[in-house]
mmCIF file of C-alpha atoms in Angstrom:
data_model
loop_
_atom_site.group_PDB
_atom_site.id
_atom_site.type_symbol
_atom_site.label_atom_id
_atom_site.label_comp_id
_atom_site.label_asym_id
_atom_site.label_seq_id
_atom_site.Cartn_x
_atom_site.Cartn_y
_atom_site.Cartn_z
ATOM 1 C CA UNK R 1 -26.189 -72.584 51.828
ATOM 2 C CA UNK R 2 -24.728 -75.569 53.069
ATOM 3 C CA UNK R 3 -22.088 -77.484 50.773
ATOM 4 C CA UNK R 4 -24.474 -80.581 50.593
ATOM 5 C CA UNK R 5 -27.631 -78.403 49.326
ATOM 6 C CA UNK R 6 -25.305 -76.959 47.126
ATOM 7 C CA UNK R 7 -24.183 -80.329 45.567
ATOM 8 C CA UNK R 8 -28.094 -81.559 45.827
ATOM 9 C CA UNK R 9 -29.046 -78.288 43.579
ATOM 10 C CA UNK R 10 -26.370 -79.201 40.903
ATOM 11 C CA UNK R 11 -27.813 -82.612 40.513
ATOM 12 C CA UNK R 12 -31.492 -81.325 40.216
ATOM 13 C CA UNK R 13 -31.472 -81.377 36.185
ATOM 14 C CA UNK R 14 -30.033 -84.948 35.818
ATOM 15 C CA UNK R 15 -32.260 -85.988 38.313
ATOM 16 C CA UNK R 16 -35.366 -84.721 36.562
ATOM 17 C CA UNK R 17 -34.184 -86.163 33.152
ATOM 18 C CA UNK R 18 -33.984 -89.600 34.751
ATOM 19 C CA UNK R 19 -37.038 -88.833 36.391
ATOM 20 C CA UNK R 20 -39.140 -88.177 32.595
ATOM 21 C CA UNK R 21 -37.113 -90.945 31.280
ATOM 22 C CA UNK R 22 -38.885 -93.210 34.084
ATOM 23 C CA UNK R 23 -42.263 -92.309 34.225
ATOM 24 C CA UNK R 24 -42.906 -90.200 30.731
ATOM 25 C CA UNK R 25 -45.258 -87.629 32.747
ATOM 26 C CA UNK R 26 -43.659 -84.339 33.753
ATOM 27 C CA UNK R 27 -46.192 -84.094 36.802
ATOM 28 C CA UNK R 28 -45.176 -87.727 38.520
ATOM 29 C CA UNK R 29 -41.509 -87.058 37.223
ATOM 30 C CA UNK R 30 -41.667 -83.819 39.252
ATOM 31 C CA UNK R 31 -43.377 -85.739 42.190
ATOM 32 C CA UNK R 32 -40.376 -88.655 42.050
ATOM 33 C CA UNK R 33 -38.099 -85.570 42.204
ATOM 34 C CA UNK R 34 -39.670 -83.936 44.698
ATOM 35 C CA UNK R 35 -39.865 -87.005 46.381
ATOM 36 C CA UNK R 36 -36.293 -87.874 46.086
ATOM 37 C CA UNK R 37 -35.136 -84.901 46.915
ATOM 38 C CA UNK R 38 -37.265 -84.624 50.176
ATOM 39 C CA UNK R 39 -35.722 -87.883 51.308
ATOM 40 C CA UNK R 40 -32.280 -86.547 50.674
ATOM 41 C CA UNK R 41 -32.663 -84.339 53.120
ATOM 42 C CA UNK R 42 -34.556 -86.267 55.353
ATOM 43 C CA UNK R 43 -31.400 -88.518 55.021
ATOM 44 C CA UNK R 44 -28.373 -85.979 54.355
ATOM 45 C CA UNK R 45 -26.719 -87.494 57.792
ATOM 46 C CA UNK R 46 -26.242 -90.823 56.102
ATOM 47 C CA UNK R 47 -24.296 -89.389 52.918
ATOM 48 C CA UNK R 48 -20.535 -88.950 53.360
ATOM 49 C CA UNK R 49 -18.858 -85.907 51.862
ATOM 50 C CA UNK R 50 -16.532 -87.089 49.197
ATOM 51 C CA UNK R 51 -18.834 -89.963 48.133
ATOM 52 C CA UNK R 52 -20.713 -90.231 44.872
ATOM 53 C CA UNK R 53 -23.612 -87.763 45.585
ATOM 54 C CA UNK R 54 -24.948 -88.644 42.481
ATOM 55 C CA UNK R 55 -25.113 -92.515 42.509
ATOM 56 C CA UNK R 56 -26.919 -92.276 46.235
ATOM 57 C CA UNK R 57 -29.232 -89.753 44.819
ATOM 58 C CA UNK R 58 -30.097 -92.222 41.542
ATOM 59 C CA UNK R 59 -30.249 -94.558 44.497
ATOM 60 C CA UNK R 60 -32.920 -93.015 46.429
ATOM 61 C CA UNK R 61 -34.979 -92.223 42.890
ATOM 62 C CA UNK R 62 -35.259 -95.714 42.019
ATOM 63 C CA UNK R 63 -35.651 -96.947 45.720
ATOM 64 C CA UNK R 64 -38.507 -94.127 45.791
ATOM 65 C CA UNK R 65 -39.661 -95.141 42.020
ATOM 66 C CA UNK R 66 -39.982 -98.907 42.889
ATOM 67 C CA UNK R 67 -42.367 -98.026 45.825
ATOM 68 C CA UNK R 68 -44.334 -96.295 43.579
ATOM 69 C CA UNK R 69 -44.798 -98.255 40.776
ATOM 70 C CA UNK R 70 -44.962 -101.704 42.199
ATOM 71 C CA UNK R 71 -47.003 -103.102 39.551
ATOM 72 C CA UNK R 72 -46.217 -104.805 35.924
ATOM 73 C CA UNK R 73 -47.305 -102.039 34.138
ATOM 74 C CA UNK R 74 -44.652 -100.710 32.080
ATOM 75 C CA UNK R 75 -44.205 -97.249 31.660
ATOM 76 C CA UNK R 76 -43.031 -95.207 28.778
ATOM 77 C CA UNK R 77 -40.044 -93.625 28.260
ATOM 78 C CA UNK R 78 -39.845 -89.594 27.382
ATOM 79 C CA UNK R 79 -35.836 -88.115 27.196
ATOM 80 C CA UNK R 80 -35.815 -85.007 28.598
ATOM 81 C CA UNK R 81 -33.178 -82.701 26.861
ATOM 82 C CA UNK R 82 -32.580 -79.250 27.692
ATOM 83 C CA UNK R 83 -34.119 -76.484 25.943
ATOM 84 C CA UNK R 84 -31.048 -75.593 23.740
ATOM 85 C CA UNK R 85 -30.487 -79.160 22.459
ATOM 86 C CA UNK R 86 -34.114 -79.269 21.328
ATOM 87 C CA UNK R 87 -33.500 -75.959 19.747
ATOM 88 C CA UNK R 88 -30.546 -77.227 18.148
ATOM 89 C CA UNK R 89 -32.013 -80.404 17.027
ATOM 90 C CA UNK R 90 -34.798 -78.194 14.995
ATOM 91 C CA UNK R 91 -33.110 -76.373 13.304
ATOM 92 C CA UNK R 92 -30.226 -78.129 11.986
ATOM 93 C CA UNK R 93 -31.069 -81.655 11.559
ATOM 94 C CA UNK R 94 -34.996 -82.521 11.181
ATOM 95 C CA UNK R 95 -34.283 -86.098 10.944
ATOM 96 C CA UNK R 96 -33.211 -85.965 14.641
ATOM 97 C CA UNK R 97 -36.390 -84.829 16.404
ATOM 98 C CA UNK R 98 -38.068 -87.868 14.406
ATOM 99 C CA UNK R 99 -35.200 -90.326 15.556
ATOM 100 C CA UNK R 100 -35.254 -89.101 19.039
ATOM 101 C CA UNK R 101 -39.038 -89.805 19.279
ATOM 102 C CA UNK R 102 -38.509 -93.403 17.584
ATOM 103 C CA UNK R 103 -35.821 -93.978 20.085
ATOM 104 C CA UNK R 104 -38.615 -92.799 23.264
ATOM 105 C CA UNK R 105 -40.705 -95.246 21.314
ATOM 106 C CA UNK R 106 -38.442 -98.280 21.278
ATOM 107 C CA UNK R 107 -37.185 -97.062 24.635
ATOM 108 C CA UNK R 108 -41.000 -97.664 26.007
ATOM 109 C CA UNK R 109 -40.847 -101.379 25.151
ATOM 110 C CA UNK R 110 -37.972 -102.153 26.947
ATOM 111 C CA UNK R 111 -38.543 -104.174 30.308
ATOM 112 C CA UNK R 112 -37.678 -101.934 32.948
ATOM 113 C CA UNK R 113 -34.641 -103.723 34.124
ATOM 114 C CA UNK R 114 -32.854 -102.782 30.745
ATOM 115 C CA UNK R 115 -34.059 -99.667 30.305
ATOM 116 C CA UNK R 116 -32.956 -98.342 33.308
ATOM 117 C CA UNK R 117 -29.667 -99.362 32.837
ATOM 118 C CA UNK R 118 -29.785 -98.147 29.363
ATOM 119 C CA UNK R 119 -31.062 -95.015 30.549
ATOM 120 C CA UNK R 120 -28.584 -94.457 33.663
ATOM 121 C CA UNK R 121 -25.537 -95.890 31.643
ATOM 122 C CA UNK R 122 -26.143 -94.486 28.127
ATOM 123 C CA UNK R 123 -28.250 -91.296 29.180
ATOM 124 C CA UNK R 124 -26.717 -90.553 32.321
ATOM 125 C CA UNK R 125 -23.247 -91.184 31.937
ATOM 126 C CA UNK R 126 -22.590 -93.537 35.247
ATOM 127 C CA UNK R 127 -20.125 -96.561 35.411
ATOM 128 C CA UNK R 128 -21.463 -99.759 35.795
ATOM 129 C CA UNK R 129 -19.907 -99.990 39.281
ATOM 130 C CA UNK R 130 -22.173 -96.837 40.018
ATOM 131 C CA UNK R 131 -25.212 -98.296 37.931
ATOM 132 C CA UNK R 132 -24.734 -101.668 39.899
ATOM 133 C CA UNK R 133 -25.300 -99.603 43.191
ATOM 134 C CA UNK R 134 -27.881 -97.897 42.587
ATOM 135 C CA UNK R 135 -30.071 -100.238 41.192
ATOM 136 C CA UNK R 136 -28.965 -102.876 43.839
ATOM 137 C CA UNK R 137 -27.753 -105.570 41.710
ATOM 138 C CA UNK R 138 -24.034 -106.948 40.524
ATOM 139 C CA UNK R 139 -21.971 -105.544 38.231
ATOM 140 C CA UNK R 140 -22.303 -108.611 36.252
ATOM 141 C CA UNK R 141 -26.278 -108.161 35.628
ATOM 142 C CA UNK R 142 -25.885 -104.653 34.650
ATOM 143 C CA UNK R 143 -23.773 -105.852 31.944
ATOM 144 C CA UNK R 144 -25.736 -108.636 30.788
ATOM 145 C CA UNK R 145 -29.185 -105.708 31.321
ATOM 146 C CA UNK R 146 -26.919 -103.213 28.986
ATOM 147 C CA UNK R 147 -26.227 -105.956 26.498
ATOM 148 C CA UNK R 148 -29.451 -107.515 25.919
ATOM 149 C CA UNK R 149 -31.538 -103.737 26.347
ATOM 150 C CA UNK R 150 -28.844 -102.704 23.818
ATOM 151 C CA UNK R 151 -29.559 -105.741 21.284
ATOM 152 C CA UNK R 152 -33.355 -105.068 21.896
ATOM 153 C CA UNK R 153 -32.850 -101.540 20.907
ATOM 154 C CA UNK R 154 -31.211 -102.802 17.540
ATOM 155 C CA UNK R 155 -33.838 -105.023 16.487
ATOM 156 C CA UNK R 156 -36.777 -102.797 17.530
ATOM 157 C CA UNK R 157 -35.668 -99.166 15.821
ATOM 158 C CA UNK R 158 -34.338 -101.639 12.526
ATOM 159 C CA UNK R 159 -37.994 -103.006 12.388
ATOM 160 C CA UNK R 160 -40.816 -101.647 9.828
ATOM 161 C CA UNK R 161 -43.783 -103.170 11.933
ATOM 162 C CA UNK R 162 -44.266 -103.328 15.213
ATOM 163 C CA UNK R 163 -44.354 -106.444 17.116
ATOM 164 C CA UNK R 164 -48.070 -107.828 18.320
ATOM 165 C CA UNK R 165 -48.054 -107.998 22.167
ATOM 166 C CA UNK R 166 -48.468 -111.679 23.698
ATOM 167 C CA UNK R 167 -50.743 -112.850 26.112
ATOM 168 C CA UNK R 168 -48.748 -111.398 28.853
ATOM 169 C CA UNK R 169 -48.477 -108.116 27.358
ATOM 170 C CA UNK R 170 -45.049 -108.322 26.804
ATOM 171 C CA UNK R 171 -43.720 -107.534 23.490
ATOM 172 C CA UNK R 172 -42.397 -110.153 21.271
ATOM 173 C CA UNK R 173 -39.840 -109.721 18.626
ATOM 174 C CA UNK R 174 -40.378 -111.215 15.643
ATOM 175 C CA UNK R 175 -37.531 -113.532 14.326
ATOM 176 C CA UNK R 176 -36.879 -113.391 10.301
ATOM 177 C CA UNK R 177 -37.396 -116.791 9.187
#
């Protein structure tokens, strides 16, 4: 096995997580990673050995994801954690499990330009500089993304009712008077 399938294999797991995280279905998050990975390949030539494999994967997901999804729709969010973190999560802290699903939930209502730089900064672990590549944008959006996904986050999982959606569909936060 070459070094670069070997270094594609590694990156499998984060790359489904992100995948669930995107779409919320295992079977199109295992068809965006299949996907993905079938274009790595396809395009192993163009990756330098030494570079961030793992920011021109993420790269290639959203490129791939964006094709896709090319539509307004917004999908939900699922987090994907490993079988021994769900285990863990059951049986020491109930309270989690419920907090996890109320953070998929608020998550979900997002727009997809925050939560995917919620999801690749907070969830994955990448710099901005990395985040900023992959998604195609400058450094200087991702921040302002993480900063207003992250003050969306506060004011959705500290609300008792959820917001009505407006005309658009979009969700609108409702402002204490």
């Amino acid at each position: 096995m070459s070094e670069f399938h070997s270094l594609l294999e590694a990156e499998i797991s984060r790359l489904r997580r992100y995948a669930r995280a995107l779409v919320r279905d295992a079977d199109r998050a295992d068809d965006l990673v299949q996907d993905t990975l079938i274009r790595a390949l396809a395009k192993q030539h163009l990756w330098i050995p030494g570079t961030n494999l793992r920011a021109w994967l993420f790269t290639l997901m959203h490129n791939q994801h964006v094709n896709n999804v090319r539509r307004p729709a917004r999908d939900s969010v699922e987090i994907d954690a490993d079988d021994n973190s769900q285990q863990l999560i059951a049986t020491t802290d109930p309270t989690a499990s419920c907090q996890l699903r109320e953070l998929e939930k608020a998550l979900a209502r997002l727009r997809q330009e925050e939560r995917e730089v919620i999801l690749l900064v907070g969830l994955e672990g990448l710099r901005y500089d990395e985040t900023a590549e992959i998604l195609g944008v400058p450094i200087g959006t991702v921040r302002s993304r993480l900063f207003r996904g992250r003050e969306a986050l506060r004011k959705l999982l500290d609300m008792e009712e959820p917001p009505a959606p407006t005309v658009r569909g979009e969700i609108e936060i409702a402002q204490a008077a």
